[in-house]
PDB file of C-alpha atoms in Angstrom:
ATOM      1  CA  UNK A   2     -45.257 -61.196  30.296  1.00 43.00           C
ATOM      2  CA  UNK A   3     -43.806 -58.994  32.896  1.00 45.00           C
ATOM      3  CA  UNK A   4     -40.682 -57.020  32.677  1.00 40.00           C
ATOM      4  CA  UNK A   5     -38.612 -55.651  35.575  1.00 46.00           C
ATOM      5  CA  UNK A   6     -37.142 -52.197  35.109  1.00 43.00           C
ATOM      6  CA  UNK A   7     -33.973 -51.178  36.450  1.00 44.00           C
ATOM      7  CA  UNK A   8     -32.432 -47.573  36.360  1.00 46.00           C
ATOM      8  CA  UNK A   9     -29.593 -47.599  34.575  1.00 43.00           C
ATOM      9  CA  UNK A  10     -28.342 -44.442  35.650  1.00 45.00           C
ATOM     10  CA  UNK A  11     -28.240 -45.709  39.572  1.00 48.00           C
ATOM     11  CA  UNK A  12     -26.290 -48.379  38.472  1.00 48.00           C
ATOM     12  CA  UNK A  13     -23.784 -46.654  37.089  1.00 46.00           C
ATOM     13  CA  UNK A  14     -23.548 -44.448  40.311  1.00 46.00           C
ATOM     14  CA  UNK A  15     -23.088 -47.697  42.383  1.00 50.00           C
ATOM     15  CA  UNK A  16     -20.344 -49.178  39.542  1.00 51.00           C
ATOM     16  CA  UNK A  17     -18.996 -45.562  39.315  1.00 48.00           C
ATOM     17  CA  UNK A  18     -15.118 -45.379  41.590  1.00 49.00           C
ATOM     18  CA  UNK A  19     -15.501 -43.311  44.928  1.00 50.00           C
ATOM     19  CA  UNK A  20     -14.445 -39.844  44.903  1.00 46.00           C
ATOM     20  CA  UNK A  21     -15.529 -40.017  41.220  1.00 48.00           C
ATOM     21  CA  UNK A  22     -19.002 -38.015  39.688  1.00 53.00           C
ATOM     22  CA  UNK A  23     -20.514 -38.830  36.452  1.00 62.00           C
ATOM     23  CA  UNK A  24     -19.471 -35.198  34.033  1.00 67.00           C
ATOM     24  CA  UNK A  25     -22.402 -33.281  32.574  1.00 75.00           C
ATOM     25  CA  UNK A  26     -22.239 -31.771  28.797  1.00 77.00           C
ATOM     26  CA  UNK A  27     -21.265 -28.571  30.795  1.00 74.00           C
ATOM     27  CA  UNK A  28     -19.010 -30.011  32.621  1.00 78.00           C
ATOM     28  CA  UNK A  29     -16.796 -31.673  30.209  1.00 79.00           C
ATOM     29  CA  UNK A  30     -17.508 -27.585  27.765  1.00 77.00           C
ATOM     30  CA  UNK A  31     -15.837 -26.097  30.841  1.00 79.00           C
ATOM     31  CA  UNK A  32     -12.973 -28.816  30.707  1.00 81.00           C
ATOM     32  CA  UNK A  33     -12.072 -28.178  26.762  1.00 81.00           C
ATOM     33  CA  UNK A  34     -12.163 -24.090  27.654  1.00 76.00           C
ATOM     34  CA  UNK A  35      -9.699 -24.352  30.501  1.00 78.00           C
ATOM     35  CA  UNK A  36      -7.381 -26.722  28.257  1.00 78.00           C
ATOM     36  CA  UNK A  37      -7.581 -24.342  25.269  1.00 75.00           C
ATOM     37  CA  UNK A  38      -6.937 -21.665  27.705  1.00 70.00           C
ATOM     38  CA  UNK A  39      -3.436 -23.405  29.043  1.00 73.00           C
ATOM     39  CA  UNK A  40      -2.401 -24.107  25.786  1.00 71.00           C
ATOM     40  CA  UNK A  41      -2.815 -20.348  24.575  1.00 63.00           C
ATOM     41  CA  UNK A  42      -1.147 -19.291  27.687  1.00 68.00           C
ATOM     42  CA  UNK A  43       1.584 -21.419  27.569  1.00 64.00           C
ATOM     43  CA  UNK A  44       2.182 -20.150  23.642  1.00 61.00           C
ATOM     44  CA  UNK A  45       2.308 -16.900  24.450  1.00 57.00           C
ATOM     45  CA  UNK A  46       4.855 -16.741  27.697  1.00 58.00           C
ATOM     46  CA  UNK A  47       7.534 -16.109  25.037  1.00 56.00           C
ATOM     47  CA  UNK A  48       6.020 -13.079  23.362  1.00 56.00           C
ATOM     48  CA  UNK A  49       6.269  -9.536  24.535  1.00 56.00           C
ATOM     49  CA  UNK A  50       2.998  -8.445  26.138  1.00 55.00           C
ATOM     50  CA  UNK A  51       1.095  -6.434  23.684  1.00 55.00           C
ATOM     51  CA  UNK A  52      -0.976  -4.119  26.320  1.00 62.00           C
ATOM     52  CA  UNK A  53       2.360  -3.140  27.876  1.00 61.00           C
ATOM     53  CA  UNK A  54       3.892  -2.332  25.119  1.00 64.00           C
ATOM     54  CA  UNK A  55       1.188   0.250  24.139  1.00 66.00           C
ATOM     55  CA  UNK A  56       0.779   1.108  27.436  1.00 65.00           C
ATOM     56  CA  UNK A  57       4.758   1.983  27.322  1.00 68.00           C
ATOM     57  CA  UNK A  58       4.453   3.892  23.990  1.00 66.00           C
ATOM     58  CA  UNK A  59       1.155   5.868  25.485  1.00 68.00           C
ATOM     59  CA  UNK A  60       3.621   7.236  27.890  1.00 74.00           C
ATOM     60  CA  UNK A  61       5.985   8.970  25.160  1.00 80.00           C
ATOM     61  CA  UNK A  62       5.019  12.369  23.926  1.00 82.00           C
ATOM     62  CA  UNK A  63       4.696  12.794  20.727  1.00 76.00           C
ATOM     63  CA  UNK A  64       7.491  15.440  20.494  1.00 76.00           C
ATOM     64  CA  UNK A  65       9.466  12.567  20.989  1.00 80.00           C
ATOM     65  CA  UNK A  66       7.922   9.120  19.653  1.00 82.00           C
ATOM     66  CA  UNK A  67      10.641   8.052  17.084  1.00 82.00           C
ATOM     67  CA  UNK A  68       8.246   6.371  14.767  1.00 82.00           C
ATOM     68  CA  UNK A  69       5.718   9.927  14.586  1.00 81.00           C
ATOM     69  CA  UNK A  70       8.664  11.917  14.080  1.00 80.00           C
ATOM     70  CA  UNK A  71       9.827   9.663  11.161  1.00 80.00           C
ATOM     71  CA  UNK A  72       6.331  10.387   9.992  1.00 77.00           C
ATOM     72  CA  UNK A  73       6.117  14.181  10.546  1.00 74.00           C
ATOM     73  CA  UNK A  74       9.449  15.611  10.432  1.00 74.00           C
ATOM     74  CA  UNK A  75      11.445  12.968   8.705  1.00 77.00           C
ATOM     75  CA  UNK A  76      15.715  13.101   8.489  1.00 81.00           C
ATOM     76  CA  UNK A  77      16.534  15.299   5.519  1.00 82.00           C
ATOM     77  CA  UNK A  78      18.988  14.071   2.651  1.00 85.00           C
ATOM     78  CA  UNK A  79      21.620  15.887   0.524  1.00 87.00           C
ATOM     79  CA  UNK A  80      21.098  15.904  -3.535  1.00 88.00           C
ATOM     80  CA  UNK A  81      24.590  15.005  -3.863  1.00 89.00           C
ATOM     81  CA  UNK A  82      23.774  11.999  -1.785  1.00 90.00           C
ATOM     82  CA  UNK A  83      20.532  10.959  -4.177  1.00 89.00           C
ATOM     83  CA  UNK A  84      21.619  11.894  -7.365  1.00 91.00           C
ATOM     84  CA  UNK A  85      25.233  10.700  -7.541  1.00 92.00           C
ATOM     85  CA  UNK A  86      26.725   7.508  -6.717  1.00 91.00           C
ATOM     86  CA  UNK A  87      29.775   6.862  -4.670  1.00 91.00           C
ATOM     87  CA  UNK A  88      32.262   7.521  -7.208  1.00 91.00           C
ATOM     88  CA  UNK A  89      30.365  10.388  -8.989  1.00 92.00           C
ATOM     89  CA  UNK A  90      30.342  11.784  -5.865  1.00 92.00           C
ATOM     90  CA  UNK A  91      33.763  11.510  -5.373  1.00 92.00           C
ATOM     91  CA  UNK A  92      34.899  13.128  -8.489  1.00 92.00           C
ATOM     92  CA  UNK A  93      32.560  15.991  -7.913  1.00 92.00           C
ATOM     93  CA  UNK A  94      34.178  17.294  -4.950  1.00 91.00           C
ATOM     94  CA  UNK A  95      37.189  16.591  -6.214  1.00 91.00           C
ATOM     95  CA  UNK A  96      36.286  19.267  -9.167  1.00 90.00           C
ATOM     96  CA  UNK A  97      34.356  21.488  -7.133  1.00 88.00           C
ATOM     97  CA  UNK A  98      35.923  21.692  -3.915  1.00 88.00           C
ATOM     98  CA  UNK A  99      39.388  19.970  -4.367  1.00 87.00           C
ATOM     99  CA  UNK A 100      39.422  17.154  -1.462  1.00 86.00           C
ATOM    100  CA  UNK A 101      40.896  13.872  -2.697  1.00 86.00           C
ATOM    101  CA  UNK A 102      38.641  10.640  -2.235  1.00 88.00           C
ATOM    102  CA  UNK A 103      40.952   7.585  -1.214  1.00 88.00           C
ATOM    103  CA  UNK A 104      38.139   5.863  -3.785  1.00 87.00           C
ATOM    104  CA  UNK A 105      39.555   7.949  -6.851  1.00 88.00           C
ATOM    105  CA  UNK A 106      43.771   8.553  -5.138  1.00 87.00           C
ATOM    106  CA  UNK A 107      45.855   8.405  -8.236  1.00 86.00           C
ATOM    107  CA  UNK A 108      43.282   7.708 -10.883  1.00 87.00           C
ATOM    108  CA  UNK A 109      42.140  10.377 -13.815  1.00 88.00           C
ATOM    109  CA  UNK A 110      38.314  10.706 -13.544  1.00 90.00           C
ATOM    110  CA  UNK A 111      35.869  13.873 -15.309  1.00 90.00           C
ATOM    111  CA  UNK A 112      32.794  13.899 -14.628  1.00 90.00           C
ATOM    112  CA  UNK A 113      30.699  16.282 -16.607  1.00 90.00           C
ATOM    113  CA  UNK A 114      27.969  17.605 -15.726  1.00 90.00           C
ATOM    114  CA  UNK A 115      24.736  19.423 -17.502  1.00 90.00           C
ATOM    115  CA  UNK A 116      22.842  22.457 -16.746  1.00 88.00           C
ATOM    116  CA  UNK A 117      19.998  20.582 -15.796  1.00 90.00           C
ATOM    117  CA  UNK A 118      21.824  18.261 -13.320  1.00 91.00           C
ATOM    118  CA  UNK A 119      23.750  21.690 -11.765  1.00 89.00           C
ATOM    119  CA  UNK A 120      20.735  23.121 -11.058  1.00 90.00           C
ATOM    120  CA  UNK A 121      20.030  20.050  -9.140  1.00 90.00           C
ATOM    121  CA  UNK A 122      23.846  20.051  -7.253  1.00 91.00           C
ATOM    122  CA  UNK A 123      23.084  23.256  -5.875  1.00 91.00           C
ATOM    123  CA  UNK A 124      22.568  23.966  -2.472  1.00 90.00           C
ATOM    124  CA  UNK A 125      18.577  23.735  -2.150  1.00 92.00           C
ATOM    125  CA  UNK A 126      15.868  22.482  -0.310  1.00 93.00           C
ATOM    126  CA  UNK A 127      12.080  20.170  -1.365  1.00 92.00           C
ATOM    127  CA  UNK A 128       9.747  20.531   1.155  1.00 93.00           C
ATOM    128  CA  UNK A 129       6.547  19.090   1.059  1.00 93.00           C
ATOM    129  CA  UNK A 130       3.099  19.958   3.020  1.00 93.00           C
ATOM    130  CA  UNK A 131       0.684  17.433   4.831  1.00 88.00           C
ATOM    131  CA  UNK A 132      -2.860  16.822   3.366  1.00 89.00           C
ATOM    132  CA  UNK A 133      -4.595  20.175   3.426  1.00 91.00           C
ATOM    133  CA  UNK A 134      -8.389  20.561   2.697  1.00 88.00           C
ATOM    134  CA  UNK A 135      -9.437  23.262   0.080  1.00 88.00           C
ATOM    135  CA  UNK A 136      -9.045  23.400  -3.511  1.00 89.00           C
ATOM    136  CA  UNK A 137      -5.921  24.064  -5.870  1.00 93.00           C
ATOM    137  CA  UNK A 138      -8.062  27.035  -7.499  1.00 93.00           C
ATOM    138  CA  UNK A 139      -8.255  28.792  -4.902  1.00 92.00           C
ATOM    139  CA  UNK A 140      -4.686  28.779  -2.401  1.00 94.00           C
ATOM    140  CA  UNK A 141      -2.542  29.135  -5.931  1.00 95.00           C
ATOM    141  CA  UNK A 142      -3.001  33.135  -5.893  1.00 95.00           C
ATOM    142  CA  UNK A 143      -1.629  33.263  -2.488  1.00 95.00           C
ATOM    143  CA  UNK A 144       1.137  30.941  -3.629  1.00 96.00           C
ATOM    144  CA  UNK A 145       2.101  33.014  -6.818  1.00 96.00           C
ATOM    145  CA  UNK A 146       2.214  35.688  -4.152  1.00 95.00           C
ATOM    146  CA  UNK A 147       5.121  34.245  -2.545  1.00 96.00           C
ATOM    147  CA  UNK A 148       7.375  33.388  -5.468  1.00 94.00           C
ATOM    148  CA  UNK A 149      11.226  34.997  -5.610  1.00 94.00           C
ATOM    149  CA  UNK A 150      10.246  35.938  -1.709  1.00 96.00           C
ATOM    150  CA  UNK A 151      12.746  35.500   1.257  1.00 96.00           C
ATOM    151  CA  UNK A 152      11.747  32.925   3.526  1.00 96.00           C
ATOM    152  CA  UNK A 153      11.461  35.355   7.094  1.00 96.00           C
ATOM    153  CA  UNK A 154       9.397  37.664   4.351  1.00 97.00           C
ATOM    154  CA  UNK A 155       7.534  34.690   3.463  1.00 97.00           C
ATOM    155  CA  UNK A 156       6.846  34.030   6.991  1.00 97.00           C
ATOM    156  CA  UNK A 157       5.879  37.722   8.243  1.00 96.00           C
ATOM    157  CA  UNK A 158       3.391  37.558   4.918  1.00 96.00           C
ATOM    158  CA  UNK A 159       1.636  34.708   5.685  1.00 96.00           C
ATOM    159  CA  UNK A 160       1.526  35.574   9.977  1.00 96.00           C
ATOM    160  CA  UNK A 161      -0.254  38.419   8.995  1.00 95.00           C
ATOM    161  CA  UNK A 162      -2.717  37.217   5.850  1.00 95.00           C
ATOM    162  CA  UNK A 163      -6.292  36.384   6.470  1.00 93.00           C
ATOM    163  CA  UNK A 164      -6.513  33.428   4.226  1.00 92.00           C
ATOM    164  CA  UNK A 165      -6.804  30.621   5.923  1.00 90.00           C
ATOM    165  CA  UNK A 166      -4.038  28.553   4.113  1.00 92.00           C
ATOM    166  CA  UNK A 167      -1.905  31.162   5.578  1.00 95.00           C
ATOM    167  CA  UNK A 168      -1.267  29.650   8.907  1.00 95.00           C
ATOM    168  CA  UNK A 169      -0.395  26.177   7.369  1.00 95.00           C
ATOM    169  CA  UNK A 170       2.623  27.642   4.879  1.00 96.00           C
ATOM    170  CA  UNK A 171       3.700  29.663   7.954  1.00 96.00           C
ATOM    171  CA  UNK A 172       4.501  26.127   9.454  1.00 95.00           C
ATOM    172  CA  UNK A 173       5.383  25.227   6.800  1.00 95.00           C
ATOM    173  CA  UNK A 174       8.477  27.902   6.194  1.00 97.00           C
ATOM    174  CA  UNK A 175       9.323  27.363   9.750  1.00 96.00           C
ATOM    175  CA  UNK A 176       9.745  23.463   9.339  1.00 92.00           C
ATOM    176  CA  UNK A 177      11.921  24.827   6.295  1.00 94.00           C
ATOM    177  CA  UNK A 178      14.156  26.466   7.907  1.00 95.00           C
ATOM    178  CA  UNK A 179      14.745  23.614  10.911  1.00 92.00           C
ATOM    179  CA  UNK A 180      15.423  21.285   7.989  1.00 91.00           C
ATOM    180  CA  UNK A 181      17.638  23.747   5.992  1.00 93.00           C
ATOM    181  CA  UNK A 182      20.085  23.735   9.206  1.00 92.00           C
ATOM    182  CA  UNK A 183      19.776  19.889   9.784  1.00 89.00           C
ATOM    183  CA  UNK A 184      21.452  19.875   6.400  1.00 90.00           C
ATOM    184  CA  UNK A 185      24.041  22.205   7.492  1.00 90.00           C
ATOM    185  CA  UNK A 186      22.989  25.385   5.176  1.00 91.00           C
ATOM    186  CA  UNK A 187      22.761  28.840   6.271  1.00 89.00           C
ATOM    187  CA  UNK A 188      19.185  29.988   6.765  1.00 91.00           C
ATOM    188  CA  UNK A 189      20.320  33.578   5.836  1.00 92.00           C
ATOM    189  CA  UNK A 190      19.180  34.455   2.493  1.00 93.00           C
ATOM    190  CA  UNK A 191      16.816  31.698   1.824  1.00 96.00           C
ATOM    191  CA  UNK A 192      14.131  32.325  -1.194  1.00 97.00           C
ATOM    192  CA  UNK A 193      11.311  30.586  -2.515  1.00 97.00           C
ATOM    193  CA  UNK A 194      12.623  29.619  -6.059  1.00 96.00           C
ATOM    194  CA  UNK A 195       9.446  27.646  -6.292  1.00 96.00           C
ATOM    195  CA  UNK A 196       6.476  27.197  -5.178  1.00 96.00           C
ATOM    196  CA  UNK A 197       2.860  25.051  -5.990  1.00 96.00           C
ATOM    197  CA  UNK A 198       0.208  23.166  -5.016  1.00 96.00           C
ATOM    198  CA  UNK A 199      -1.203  20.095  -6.132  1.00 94.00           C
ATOM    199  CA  UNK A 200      -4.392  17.585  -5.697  1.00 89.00           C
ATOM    200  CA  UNK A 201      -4.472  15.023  -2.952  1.00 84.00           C
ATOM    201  CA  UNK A 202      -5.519  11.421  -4.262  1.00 78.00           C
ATOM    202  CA  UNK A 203      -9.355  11.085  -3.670  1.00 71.00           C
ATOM    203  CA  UNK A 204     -10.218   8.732  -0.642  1.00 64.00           C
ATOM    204  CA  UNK A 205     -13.212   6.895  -0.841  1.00 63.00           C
ATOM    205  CA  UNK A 206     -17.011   8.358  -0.988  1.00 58.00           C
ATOM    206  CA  UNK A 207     -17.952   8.394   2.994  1.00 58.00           C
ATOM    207  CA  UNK A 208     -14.882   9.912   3.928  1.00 62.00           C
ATOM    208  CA  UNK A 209     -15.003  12.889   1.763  1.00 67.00           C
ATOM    209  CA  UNK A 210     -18.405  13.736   0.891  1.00 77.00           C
ATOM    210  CA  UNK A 211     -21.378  15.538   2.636  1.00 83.00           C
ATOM    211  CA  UNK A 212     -25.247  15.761   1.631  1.00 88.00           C
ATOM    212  CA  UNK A 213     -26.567  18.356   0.162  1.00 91.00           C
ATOM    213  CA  UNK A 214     -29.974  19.812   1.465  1.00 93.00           C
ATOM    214  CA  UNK A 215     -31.900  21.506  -1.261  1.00 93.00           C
ATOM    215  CA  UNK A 216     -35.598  22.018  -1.711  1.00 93.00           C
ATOM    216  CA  UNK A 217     -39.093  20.477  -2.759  1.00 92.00           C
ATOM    217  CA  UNK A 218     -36.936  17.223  -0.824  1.00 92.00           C
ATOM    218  CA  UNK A 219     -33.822  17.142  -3.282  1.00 94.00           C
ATOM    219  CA  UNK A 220     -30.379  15.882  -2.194  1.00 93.00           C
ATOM    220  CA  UNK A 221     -26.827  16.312  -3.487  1.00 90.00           C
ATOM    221  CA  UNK A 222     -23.421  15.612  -2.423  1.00 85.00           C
ATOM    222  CA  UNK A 223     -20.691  18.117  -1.478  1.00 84.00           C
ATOM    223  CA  UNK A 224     -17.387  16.780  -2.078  1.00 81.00           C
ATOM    224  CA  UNK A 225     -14.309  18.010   0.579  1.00 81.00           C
ATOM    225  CA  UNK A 226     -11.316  18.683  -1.873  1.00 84.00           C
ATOM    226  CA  UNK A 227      -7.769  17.934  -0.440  1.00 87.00           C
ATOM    227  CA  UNK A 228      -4.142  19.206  -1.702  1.00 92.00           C
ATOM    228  CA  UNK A 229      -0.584  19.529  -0.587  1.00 94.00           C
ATOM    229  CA  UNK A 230       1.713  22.089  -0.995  1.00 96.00           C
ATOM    230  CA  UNK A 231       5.436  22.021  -2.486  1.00 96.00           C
ATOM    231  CA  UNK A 232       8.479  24.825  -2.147  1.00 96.00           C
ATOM    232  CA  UNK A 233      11.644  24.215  -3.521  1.00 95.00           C
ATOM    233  CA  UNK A 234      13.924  26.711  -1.633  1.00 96.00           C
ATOM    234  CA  UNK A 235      17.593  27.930  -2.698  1.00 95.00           C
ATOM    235  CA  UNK A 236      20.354  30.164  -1.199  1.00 95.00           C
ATOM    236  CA  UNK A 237      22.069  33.018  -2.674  1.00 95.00           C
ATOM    237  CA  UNK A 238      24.772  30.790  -4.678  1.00 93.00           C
ATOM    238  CA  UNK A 239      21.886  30.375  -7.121  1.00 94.00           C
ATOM    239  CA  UNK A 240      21.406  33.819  -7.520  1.00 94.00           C
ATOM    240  CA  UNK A 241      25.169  34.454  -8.319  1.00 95.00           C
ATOM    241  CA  UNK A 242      25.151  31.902 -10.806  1.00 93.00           C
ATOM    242  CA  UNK A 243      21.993  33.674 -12.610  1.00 93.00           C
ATOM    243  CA  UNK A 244      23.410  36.714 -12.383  1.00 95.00           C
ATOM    244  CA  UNK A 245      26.817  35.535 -13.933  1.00 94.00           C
ATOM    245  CA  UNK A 246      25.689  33.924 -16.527  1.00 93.00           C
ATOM    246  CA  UNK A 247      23.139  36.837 -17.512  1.00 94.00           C
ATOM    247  CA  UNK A 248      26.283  39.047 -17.289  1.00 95.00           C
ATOM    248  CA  UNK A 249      27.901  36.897 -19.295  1.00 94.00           C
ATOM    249  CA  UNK A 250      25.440  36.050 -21.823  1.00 93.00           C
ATOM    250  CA  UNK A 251      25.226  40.075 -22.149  1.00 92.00           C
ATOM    251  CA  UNK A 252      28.832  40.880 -22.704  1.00 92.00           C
ATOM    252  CA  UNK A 253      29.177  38.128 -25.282  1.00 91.00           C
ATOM    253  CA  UNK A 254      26.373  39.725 -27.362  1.00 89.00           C
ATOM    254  CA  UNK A 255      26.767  41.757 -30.748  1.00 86.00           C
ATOM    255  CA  UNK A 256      26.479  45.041 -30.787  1.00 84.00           C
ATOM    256  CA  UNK A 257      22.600  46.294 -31.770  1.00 82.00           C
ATOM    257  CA  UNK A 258      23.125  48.337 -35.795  1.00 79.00           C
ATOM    258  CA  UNK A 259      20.639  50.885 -36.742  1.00 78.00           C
ATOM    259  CA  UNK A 260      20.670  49.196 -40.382  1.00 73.00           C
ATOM    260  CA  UNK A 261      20.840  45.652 -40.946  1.00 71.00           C
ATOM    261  CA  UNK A 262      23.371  43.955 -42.965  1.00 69.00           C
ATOM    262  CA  UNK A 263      21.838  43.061 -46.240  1.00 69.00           C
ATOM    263  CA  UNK A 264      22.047  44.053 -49.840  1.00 65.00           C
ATOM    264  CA  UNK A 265      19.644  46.588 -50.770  1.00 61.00           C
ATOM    265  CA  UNK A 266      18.131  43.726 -53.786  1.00 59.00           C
ATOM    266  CA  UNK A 267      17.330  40.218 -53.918  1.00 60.00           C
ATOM    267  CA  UNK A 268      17.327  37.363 -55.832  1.00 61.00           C
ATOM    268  CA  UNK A 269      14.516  37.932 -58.349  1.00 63.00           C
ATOM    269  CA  UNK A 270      16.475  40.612 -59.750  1.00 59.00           C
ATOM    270  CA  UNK A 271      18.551  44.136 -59.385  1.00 60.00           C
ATOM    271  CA  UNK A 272      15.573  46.244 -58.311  1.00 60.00           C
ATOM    272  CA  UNK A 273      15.835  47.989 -55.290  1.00 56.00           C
ATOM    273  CA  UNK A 274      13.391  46.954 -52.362  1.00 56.00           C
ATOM    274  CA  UNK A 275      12.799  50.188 -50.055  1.00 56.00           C
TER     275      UNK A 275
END
């Protein structure tokens, strides 16, 4: 028997419409790319462009940037504004300062408040350092240095002290004082009522750690410790409350007696104990 063969692939040419080309597997790859491609473009004419945008925000300085600065130097708050609510608030200038709320006009409010929570009231200032690298051991003398010290002595201390924390509270005081007149208090007469430092949470291993090189082809780790530094800072109206109530505290004391007021004998009988 005898077979003829015919090439299916020329027939199809000849069947095939004119104008038309049969599509190769890289053909018809190239055809699904360009169609996913339209259909991404097409979703994203609505959205903002991404590279201008950062190219936009590149273009700020960081001085400026609103969302660094929230960061870095954020917007200082009031205690009274923390602490108290609306109508607390409101009957503690009343007591204090004497201007009528329209939220309390005609009512009968006290509010009473505790040593602890005056303390708090006070004109003052929490300021708190940036991740610094050392250890707590060894910046707290320099810190203990600094307690009950003005802040411009503070400053002129640490401009002219060779540790090397010294430059980063000197930045710090100075961010102190921009904050202390952002909330409206005078920057004369500013102390350091407190001051201390405190461990950083650890990151993880690779970020913070080193090797070692010893010898005979021994290995350690070194270990980069991290803290932060806190200052609360008051003004003088503090220190004329201490002083008045150590005044105070002094007048209202008994006068000191050579001999003490008790009977010569006690109760196990009337012997005399010399």
């Amino acid at each position: 028997m005898e077979f003829d063969l015919i090439d299916l692939s020329m027939q199809k040419k000849d069947d095939a419409k004119p104008g038309e080309e049969t599509k190769t597997e890289e053909d018809r790859e190239l055809e699904e790319l360009n169609r996913s491609l339209d259909q991404y473009t097409a979703g994203q004419e609505g959205k903002p462009d991404a590279t201008a945008e950062s190219a936009e925000k590149a273009k700020i300085p960081p001085e400026e940037d609103p969302e660094l600065l929230a960061i870095t130097k954020p917007t200082p708050k009031k205690a009274i504004d923390v602490l108290l609510s609306p109508l607390q608030k409101a009957v503690y200038l009343r007591q204090t300062t004497g201007v009528d709320d329209p939220l309390i006009t005609g009512k009968k409010y006290k509010f009473k408040v505790n040593r602890r929570l005056q303390e708090l009231l006070e004109p003052s200032l929490w300021i708190k350092s940036h991740t610094l690298s050392g250890s707590v051991k060894k910046v707290t003398p320099l810190l203990r240095s600094l307690r009950k010290m003005t802040v411009t002595r503070a400053i002129a201390h640490c401009h002219f002290n060779v540790k090397h924390e010294a430059k980063h509270l000197e930045t710090l005081l100075y961010r102190a004082l921009d904050e202390a007149k952002a909330l409206g208090m005078s920057t004369k007469g500013l102390y350091i009522a407190q001051v201390w430092s405190g461990k950083e949470p650890k990151p993880d291993m690779a970020a913070r750690s080193r090797i070692d090189y010893k010898g005979r082809g021994r290995a350690g780790t070194l270990l980069r410790k991290e803290h932060h530094v806190q200052m609360i800072i008051k003004t003088p109206v503090t220190l004329e409350r201490i002083a008045t109530e150590k005044k105070k505290k002094m007048m209202g004391k008994k006068p000191w007696n050579t001999l003490r007021d008790k009977p010569f004998y006690d109760k196990r009988g009337q012997e005399y104990n010399w």
